[in-house]
Coordinates of C-alpha atoms in Angstrom, one line a residue:
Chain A
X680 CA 95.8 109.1 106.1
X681 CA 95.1 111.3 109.0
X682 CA 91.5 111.5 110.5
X683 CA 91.4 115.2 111.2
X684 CA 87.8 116.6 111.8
X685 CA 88.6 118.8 109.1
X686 CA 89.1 116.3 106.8
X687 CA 85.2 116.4 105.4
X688 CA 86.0 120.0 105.2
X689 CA 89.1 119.6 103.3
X690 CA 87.7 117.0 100.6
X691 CA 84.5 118.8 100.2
X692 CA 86.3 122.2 98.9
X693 CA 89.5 120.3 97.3
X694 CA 87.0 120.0 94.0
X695 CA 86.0 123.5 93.8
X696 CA 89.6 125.1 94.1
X697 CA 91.1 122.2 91.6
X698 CA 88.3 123.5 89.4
X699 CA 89.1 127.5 89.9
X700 CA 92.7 126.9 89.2
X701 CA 91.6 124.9 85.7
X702 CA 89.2 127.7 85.0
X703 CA 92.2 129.8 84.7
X704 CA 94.9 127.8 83.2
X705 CA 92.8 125.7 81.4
X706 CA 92.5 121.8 81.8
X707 CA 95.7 121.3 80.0
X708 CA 97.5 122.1 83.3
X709 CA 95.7 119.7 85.5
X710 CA 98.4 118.0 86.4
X711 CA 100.1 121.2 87.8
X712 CA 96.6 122.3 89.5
X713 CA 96.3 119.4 91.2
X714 CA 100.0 119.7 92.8
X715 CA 99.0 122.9 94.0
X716 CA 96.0 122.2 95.2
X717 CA 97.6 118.9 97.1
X718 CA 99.9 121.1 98.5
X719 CA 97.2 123.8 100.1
X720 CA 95.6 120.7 101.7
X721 CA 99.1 119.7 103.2
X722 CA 99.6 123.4 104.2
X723 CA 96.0 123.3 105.9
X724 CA 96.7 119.8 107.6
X725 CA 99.6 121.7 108.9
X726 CA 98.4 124.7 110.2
X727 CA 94.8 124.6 110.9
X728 CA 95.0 122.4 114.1
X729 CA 97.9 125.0 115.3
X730 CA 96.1 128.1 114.2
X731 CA 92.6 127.5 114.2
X732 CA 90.7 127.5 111.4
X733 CA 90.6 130.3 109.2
X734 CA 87.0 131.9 108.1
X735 CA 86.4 131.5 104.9
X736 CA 88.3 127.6 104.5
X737 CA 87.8 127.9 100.6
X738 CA 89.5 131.2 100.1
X739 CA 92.1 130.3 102.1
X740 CA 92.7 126.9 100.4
X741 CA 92.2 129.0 96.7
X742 CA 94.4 131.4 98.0
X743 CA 97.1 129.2 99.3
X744 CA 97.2 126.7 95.9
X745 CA 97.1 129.9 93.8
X746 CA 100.0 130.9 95.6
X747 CA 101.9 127.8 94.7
X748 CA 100.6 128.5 91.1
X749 CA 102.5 131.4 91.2
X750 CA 105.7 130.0 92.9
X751 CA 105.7 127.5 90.0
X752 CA 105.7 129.8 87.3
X753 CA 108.4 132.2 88.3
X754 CA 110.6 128.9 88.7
X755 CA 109.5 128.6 85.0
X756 CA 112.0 130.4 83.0
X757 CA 111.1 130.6 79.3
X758 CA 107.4 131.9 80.1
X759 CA 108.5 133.9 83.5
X760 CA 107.4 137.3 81.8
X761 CA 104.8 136.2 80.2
X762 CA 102.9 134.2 82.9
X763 CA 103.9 137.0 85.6
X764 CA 101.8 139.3 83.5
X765 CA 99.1 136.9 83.1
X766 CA 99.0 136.4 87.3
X767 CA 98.7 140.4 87.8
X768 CA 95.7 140.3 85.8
X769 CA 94.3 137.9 88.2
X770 CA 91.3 139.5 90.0
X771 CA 92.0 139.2 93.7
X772 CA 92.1 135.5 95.0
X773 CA 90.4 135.4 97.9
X774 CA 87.1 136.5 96.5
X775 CA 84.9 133.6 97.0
X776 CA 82.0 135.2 94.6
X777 CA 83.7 134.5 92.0
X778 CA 83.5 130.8 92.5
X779 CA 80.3 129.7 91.3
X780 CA 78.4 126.7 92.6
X781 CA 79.0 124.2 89.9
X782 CA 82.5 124.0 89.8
X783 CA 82.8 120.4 91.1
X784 CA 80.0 119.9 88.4
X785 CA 82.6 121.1 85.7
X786 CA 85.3 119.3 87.2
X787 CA 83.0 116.1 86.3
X788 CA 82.8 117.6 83.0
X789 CA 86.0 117.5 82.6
X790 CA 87.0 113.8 84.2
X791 CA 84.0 112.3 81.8
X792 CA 86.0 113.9 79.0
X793 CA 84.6 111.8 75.8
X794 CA 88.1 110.6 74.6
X795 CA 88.7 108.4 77.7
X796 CA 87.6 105.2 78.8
X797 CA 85.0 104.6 81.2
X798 CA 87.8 102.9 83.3
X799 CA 89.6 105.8 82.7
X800 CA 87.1 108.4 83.6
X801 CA 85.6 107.0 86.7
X802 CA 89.6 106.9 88.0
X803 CA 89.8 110.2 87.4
X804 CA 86.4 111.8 89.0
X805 CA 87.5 109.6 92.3
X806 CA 91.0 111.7 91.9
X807 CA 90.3 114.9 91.1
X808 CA 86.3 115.0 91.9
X809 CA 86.0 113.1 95.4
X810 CA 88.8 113.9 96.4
X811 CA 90.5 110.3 96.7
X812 CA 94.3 109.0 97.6
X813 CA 96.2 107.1 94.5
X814 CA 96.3 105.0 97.8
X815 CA 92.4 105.2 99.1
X816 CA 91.5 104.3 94.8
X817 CA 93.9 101.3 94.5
X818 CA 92.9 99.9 97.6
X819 CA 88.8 99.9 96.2
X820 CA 90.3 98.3 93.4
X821 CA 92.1 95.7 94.9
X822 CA 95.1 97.2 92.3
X823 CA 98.9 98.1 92.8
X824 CA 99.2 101.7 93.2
X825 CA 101.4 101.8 90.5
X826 CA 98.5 100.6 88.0
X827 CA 96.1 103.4 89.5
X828 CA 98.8 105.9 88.9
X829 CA 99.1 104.8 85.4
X830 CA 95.1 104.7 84.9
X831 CA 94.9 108.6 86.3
X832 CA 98.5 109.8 84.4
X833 CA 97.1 108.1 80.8
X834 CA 93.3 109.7 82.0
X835 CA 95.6 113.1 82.3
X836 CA 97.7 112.6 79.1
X837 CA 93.9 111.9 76.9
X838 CA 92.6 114.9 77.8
X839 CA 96.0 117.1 77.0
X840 CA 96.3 115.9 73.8
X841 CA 92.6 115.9 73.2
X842 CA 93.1 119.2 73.1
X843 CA 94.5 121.7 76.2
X844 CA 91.4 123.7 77.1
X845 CA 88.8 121.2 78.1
X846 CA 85.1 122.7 75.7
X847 CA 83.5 125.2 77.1
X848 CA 80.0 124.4 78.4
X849 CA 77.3 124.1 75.9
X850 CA 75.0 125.0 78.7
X851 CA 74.1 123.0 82.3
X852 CA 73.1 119.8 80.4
X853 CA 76.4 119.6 78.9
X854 CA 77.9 115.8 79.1
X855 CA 75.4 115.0 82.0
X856 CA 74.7 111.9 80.9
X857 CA 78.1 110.7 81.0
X858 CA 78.4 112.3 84.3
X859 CA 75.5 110.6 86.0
X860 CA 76.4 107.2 84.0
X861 CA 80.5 107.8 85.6
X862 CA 78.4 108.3 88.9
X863 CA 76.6 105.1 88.6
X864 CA 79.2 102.5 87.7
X865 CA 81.1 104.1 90.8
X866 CA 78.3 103.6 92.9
X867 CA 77.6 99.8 91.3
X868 CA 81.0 99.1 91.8
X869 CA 81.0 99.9 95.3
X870 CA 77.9 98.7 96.1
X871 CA 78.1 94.8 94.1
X872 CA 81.7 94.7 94.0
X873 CA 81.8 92.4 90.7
X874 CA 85.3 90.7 92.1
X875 CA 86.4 90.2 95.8
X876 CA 85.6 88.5 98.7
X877 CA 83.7 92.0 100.0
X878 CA 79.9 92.1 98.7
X879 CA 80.0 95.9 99.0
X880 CA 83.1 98.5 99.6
X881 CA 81.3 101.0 101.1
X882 CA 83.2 103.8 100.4
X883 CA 83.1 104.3 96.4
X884 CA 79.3 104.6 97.2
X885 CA 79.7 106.6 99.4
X886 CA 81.6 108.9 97.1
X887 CA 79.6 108.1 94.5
X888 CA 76.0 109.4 96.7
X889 CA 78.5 112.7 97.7
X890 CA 78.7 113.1 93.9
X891 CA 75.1 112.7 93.4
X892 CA 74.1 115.3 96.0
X893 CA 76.0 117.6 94.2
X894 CA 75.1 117.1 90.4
X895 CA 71.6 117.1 92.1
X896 CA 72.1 120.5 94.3
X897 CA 73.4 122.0 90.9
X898 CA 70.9 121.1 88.9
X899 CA 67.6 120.1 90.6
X900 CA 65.4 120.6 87.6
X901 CA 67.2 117.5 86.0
X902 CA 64.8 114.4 86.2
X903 CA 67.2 111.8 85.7
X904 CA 70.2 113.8 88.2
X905 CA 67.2 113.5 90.9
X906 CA 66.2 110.0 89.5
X907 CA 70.2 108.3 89.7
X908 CA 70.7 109.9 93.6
X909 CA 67.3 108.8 94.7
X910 CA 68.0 104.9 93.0
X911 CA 71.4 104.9 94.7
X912 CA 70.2 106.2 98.4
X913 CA 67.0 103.4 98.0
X914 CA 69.7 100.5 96.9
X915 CA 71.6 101.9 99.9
X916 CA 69.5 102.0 102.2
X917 CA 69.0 98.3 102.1
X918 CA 72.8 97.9 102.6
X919 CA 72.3 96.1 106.5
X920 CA 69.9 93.7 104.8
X921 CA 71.6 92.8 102.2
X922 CA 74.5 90.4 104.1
X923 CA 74.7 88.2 106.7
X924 CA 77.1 88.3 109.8
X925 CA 79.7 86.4 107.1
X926 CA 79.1 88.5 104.8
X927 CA 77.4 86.3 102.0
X928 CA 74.5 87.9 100.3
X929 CA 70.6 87.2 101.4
X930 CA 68.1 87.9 98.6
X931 CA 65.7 90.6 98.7
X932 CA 62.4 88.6 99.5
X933 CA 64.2 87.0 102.6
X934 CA 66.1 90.5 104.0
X935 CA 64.9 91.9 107.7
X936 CA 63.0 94.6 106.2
X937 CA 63.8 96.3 109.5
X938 CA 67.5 96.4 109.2
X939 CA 66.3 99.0 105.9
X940 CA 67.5 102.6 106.6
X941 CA 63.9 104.4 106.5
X942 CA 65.2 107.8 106.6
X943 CA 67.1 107.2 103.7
X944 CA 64.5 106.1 101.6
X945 CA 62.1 108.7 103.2
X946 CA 64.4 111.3 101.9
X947 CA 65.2 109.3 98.8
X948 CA 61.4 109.1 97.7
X949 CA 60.2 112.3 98.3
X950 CA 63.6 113.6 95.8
X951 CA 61.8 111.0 93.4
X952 CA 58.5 112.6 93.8
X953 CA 59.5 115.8 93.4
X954 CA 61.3 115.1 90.3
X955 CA 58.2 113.3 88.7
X956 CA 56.6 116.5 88.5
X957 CA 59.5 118.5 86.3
X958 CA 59.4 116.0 83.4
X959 CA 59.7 112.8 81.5
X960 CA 61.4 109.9 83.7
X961 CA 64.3 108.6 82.4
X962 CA 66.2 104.8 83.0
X963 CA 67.3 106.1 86.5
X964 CA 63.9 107.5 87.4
X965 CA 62.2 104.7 86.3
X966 CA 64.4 102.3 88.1
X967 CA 63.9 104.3 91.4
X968 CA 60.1 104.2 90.9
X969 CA 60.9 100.3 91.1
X970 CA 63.3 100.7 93.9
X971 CA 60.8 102.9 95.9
X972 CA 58.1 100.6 95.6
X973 CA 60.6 97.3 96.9
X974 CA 61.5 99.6 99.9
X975 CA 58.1 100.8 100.4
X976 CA 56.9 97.8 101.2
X977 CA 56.7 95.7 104.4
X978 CA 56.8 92.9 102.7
X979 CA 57.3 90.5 99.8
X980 CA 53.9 89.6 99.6
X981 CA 52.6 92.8 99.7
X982 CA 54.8 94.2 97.4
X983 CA 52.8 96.2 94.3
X984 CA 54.2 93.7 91.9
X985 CA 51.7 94.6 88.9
X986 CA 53.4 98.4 89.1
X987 CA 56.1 97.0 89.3
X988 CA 55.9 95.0 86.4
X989 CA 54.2 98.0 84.7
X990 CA 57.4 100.1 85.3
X991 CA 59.6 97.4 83.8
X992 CA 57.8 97.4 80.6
X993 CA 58.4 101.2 80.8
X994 CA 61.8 100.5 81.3
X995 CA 62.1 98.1 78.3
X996 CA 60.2 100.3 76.2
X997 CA 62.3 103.4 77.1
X998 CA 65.9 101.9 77.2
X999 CA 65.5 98.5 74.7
X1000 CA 67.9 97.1 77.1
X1001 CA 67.3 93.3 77.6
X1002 CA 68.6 93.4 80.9
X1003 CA 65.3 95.2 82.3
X1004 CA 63.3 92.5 80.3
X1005 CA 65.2 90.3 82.2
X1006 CA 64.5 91.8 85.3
X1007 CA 60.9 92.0 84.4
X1008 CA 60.4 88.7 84.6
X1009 CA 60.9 88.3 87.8
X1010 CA 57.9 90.6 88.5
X1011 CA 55.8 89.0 85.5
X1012 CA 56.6 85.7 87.6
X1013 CA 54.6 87.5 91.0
X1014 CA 52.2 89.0 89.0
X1015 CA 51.3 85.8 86.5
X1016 CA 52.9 83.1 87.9
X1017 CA 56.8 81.5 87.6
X1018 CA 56.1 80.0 84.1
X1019 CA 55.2 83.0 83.1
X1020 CA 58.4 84.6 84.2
X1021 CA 60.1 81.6 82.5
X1022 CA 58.5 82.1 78.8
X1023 CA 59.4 85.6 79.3
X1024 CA 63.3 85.2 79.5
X1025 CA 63.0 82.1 76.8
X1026 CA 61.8 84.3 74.5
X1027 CA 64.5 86.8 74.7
X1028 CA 67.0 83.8 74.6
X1029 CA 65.1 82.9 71.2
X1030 CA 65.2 86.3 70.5
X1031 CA 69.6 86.4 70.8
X1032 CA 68.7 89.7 72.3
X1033 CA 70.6 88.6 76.0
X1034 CA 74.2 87.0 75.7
X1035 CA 75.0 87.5 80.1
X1036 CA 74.4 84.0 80.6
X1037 CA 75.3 84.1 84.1
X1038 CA 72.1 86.7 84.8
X1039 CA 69.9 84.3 82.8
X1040 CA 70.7 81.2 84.7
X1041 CA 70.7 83.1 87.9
X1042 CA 67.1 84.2 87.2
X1043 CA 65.9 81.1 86.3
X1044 CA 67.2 79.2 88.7
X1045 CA 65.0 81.3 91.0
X1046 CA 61.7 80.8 88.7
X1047 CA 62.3 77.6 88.3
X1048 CA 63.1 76.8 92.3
X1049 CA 59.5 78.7 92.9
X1050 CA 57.7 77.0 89.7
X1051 CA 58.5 73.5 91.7
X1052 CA 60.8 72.3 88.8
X1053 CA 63.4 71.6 91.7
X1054 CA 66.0 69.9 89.3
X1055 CA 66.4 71.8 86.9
X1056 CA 66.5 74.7 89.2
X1057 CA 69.9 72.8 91.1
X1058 CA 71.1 72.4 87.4
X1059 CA 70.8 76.1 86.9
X1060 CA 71.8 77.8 90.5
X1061 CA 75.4 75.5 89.6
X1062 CA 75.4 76.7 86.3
X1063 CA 74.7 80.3 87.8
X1064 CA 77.6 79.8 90.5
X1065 CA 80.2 78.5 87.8
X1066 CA 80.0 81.8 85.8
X1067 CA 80.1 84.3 88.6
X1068 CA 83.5 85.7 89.3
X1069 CA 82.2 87.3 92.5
X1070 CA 82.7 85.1 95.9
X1071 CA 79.8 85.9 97.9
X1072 CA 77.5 85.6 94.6
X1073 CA 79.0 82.1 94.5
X1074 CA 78.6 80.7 97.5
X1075 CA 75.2 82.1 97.3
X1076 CA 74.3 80.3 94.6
X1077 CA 75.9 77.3 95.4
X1078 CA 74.0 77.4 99.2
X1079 CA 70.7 78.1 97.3
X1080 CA 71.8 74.5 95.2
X1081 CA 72.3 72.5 98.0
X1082 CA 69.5 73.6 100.0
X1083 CA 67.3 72.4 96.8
X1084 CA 69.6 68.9 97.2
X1085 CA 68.5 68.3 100.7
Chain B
X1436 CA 89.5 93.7 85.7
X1437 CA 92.4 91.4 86.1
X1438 CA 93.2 88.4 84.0
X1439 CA 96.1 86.1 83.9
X1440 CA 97.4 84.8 80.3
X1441 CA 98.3 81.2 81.3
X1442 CA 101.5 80.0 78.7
X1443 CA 101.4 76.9 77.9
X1444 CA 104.5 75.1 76.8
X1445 CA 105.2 71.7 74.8
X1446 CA 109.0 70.9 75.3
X1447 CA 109.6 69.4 73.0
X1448 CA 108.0 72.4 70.6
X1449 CA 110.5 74.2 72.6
X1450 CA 113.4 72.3 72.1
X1451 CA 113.0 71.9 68.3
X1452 CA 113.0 76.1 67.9
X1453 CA 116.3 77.3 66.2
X1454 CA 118.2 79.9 67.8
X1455 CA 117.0 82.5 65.7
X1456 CA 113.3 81.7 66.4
X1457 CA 114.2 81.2 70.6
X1458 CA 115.3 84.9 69.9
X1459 CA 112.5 86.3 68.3
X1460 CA 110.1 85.0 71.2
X1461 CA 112.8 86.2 73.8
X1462 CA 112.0 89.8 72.2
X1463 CA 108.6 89.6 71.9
X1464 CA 108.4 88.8 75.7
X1465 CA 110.8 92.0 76.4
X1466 CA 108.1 94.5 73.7
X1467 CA 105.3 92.8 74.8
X1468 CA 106.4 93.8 78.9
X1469 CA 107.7 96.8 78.0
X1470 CA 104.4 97.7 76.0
X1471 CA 102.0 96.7 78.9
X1472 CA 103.6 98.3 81.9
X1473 CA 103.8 101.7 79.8
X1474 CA 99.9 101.5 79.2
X1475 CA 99.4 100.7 83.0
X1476 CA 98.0 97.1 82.1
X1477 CA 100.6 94.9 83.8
X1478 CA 100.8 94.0 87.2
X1479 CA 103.1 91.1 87.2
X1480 CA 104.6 88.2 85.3
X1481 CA 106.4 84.9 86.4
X1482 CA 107.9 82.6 84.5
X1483 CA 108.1 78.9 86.2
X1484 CA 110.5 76.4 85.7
X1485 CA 110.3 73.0 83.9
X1486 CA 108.2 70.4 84.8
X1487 CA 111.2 67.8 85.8
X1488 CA 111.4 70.6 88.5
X1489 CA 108.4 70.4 89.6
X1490 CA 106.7 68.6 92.7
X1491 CA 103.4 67.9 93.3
X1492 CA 101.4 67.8 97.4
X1493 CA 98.4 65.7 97.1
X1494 CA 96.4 63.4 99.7
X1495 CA 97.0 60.1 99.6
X1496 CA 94.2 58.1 102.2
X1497 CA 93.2 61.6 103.9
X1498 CA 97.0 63.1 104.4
X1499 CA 99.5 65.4 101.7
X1500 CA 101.4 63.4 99.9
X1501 CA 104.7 64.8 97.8
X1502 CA 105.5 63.1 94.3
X1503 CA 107.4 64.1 91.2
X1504 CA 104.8 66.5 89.1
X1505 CA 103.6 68.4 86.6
X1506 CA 99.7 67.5 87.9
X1507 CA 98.2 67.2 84.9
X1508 CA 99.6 64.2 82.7
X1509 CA 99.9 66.3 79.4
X1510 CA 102.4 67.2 77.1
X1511 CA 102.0 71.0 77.8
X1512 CA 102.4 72.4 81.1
X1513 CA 102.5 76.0 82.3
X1514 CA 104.9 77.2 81.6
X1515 CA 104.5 80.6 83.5
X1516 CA 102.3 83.9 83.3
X1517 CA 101.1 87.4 83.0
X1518 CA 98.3 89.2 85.2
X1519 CA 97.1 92.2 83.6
X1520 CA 94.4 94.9 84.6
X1521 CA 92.9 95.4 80.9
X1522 CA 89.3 96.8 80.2
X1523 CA 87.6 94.0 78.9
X1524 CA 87.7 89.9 78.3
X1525 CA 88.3 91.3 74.3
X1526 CA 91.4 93.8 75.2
X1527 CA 93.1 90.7 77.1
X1528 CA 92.5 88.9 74.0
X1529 CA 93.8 91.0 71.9
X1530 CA 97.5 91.4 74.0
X1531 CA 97.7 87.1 74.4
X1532 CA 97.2 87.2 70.4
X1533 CA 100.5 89.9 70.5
X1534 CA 102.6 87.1 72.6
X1535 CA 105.1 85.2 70.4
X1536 CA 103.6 82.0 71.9
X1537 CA 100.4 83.0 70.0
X1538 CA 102.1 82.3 66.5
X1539 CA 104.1 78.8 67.0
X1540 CA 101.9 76.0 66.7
X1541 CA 102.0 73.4 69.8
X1542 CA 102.1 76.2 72.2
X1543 CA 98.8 78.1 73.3
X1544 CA 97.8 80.7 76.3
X1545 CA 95.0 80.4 78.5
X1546 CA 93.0 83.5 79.8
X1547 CA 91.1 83.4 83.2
X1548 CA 89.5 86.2 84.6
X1549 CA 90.2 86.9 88.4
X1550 CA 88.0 86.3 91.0
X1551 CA 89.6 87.4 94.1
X1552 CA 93.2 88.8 95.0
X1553 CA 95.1 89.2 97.9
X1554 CA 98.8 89.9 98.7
X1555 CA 101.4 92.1 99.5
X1556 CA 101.2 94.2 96.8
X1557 CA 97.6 94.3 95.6

C-alpha cells in the first residue's frame, strides 16, 4: 500500500462516492459499486501525482467510477438498452450538490444491515465505510485473507438477498444504534485487542474515532453519537499510559498521568458537555461522564469516586447490564471501602446475574489485594490469568500474583 | 475468534470400524471441509500420523531429550485438527457436534479457543 499524501484524501471521499453510486443502483449492486469505485481510486493513484490534483477530488473520483459504471453496463448485453436509458437520465455527474453530507452515514446504514452478524457487519463498514484493504482488515484480525474475503462476500450476499434495495431511511435516527454499537466493538477491538500478543492495534480505533467524527458531524443533536466519540477519544487518550516499554498493560491507578493526551480529552469533554445539554444521557454518555472524570483527574486519590459511583448506579439502572454493576464496585470499594466493593460483586454472583467469570475474578482479585486478604487475592489474580485469552492481560495478572507472593 | 477442534482418537476404536462405517467418517470429513470453507469459517486442518510415529523432546537433568511418544500415556491421542474462525464458543460447538467423530463412542473432540497466532499465512 502506497503512502501517497493523497491517500487521507482518497479514503476520506471513497465512502461518499461508494454511497452515490448505491443511491442509484441500489445496494443490490454493491459489489459492482465498489469495483468501480476501487478502480477511480487506482485511476487517481495514477494520475494525480502526474497531473496534479484536480479541483473538486470528489467529483472527479464520482465522475471517474460512474464512468466505469457505465463501461460495465454496455459490456452487459441483455440490459444494454435498458440500463443505457437509465444512464442518460442521470443528472450530470460532476455536480457535487447533489451529494449530501450523510452519505458515509447511509453507507453505515447499510453495512449494519439487520440480517448480518455483528462479525459480519463490522467487516463490512471497515470495507466499504473506512475505506480498508481485504489486506489492511485481515492483518487487524490476525486472519487469512481468504477468510476476510469470505466474511465481506457472505456480508455482500445477506444484504442481496435480504432484499436488493437496502430501506429507505426512516428518518436520521434510522439504525443508529446499531451504527454507533458497529462503531464501538471496532473501536474495543482495536483498543483491548481480546487475542494477540498486541494490547492495542491502533489502527481499527483509529478508524473507528474517523467513523465517530462523522456520525457525530451528521448528527450533532444525537446524545449518545456525541456521548460514544467523546468515550472513545477519553479511553484514547490514555493510550501512552496504558503499556509499558514491553508492551504489558499497567492499570489505571499506577499510569503516568502525564503520558495522557490532554488535548484529546479537552476536546473530548467539552463534545460531552455540550451534548448534556440536548437530552437524556445514554450508556455511552454515561460511560464518558465516568471516563471524563478518570481523565480529569490528577490523580487516583483525588479522583471524584462518589460521582463516580453515582454514575455507575446510573448506568446499572439505565442499561440492567451486570457488567456496570461490576464495574461499580470498584468505585463503591473507594468510596466505602474494599469489602464493600466485595459484597457488591457477591451479591450479583448470588444473584446468577454475571456468568464472565474471568471479569469477576479479575475484579476481586484487585479488592481483595487492597482489602489485605493477600491470599486469596494470589488465588484469584491466577484464577483471573488462567481464563484470559489475551497475552498481555495474562502476564499481567500473573505479575500482579507474584508480586503478592514475594 | 479462532478455535481448534482437537480429534481425539482410540486405535483400537479405529481399528474395529467396518469398512462401511471408515467410509461414512471419510465423507463426513470431506462435507464437513467442504461446508466450512464455503461459509468462510475454516482456516486450516491437519491430520497427524499415529502415535507409533511419533517422538517426543523432553529434558532430561536440564538438556532435550528424544524418546518414542505419544506424551501423554492414554489410550487416545490426537489424532489431528481443525482451526476455524466461527462467531462464538456455541457456533464451534455446534460444527465439532457435525464431525463424524462426534457420533462413535471412544472417540471425542476437544475445543480450545486461541490465544495468540502467528505464521506465514495468518
Amino acid at each position: 500500500m502506497t503512502h501517497a499524501p493523497d491517500e487521507d484524501l482518497l479514503r476520506a471521499h471513497a465512502p461518499q462516492v461508494l454511497a452515490a453510486l448505491l443511491r442509484r443502483y441500489g445496494a443490490g449492486q454493491l459489489d459492482v459499486c465498489e469495483d468501480a469505485v476501487q478502480e477511480a481510486l487506482l485511476a487517481a493513484h495514477r494520475q494525480w501525482p502526474r497531473d496534479g490534483r484536480p479541483d473538486d477530488p470528489f467529483a472527479w473520483l464520482l465522475t471517474s467510477a460512474r464512468r466505469r459504471m457505465i463501461d460495465r453496463i454496455r459490456s452487459d448485453h441483455h440490459r444494454r438498452d435498458r440500463e443505457l436509458a437509465y444512464a442518460e437520465l442521470w443528472q450530470p455527474l460532476a455536480d457535487a450538490s447533489t451529494v449530501h453530507a450523510d452519505e458515509s452515514i447511509w453507507l453505515l446504514r447499510l453495512c449494519c444491515h439487520p440480517a448480518l452478524s455483528r462479525t459480519a457487519q463490522v467487516t463490512l463498514t471497515l470495507r466499504a465505510v473506512a475505506g480498508l484493504t481485504t489486506a489492511q482488515i485481515a492483518h487487524a484480525y490476525l486472519l487469512p485473507e481468504a477468510t476476510i474475503a469470505q466474511r465481506i462476500s457472505r456480508a455482500k450476499a445477506g444484504i442481496r438477498s435480504a432484499g436488493t434495495n437496502f430501506p429507505p431511511p426512516l428518518g436520521p435516527g434510522d439504525r443508529l444504534d446499531q451504527v454507533l454499537d458497529v462503531i464501538y466493538v471496532m473501536f474495543t477491538e482495536g483498543h483491548t485487542s481480546s487475542s494477540g500478543t498486541d494490547p492495542s492495534d491502533i489502527r481499527l480505533s483509529d478508524e473507528a474515532i474517523r467513523l465517530g467524527r462523522l456520525v457525530h458531524e451528521v448528527q450533532p443533536d444525537h446524545v449518545e453519537t456525541a456521548g460514544l466519540l467523546s468515550l472513545m477519544i477519553l479511553t484514547d487518550a490514555r493510550r501512552a499510559a496504558r503499556t509499558d516499554a514491553r508492551g504489558a498493560l499497567i492499570p489505571l491507578d499506577e499510569q503516568d498521568r502525564s503520558l495522557w493526551n490532554r488535548d484529546a480529552i479537552t476536546e473530548a469533554t467539552s463534545i460531552l458537555d455540550e451534548s448534556l445539554t440536548r437530552g437524556t444521557p445514554g450508556p455511552y454518555a454515561i460511560q464518558a461522564a465516568i471516563a471524563a472524570l478518570h481523565d480529569e483527574a490528577p490523580s487516583t486519590e483525588t479522583t471524584d469516586w462518589p460521582q463516580i459511583l453515582a454514575l455507575y448506579r446510573l448506568l446499572d439502572y439505565t442499561t440492567q447490564n451486570p457488567v456496570a454493576t461490576l464495574n461499580g464496585a470498584v468505585a463503591e470499594a473507594m468510596v466505602h471501602g474494599p469489602e464493600a466493593g466485595l459484597s457488591t460483586i457477591d451479591a450479583l454472583v448470588d444473584l446468577g446475574r454475571i456468568t464472565d467469570r474471568k471479569r469477576i475474578a479479575a475484579v476481586r482479585a484487585h479488592l481483595l489485594e487492597r482489602a489485605g486478604r493477600t491470599a486469596e487475592a494470589i488465588e484469584e489474580y491466577r484464577d483471573a490469568a488462567q481464563r484470559t485469552l489475551s497475552i498481555p492481560e495474562r502476564d499481567y495478572l500473573t505479575a500482579r500474583a507474584r508480586r503478592l507472593e514475594s | 475468534m479462532k478455535y481448534l477442534i482437537l480429534m481425539h482418537v482410540d486405535p483400537e476404536v479405529m481399528a474395529s470400524l467396518s469398512l462401511e462405517q471408515q467410509q461414512t467418517i471419510g465423507d463426513g470429513h470431506q462435507a464437513f471441509m467442504a461446508k466450512t470453507t464455503e461459509t468462510g469459517e475454516m482456516l486450516s486442518t491437519h491430520a497427524l500420523g499415529a502415535p507409533s510415529q511419533t517422538k517426543v523432546v523432553r529434558s532430561r537433568n536440564g538438556r532435550p531429550e528424544t524418546v518414542d511418544g505419544p506424551f501423554a500415556e492414554t489410550k487416545e491421542f490426537m489424532g489431528g485438527y481443525y482451526l476455524l474462525d466461527v462467531e462464538s464458543e456455541e457456533r464451534a460447538i455446534e460444527l465439532a457436534s457435525e464431525l463424524p467423530d462426534a457420533s462413535i463412542d471412544g472417540l471425542a473432540l476437544e475445543i480450545r479457543p486461541v490465544m495468540f497466532s502467528a505464521g506465514a499465512d495468518v
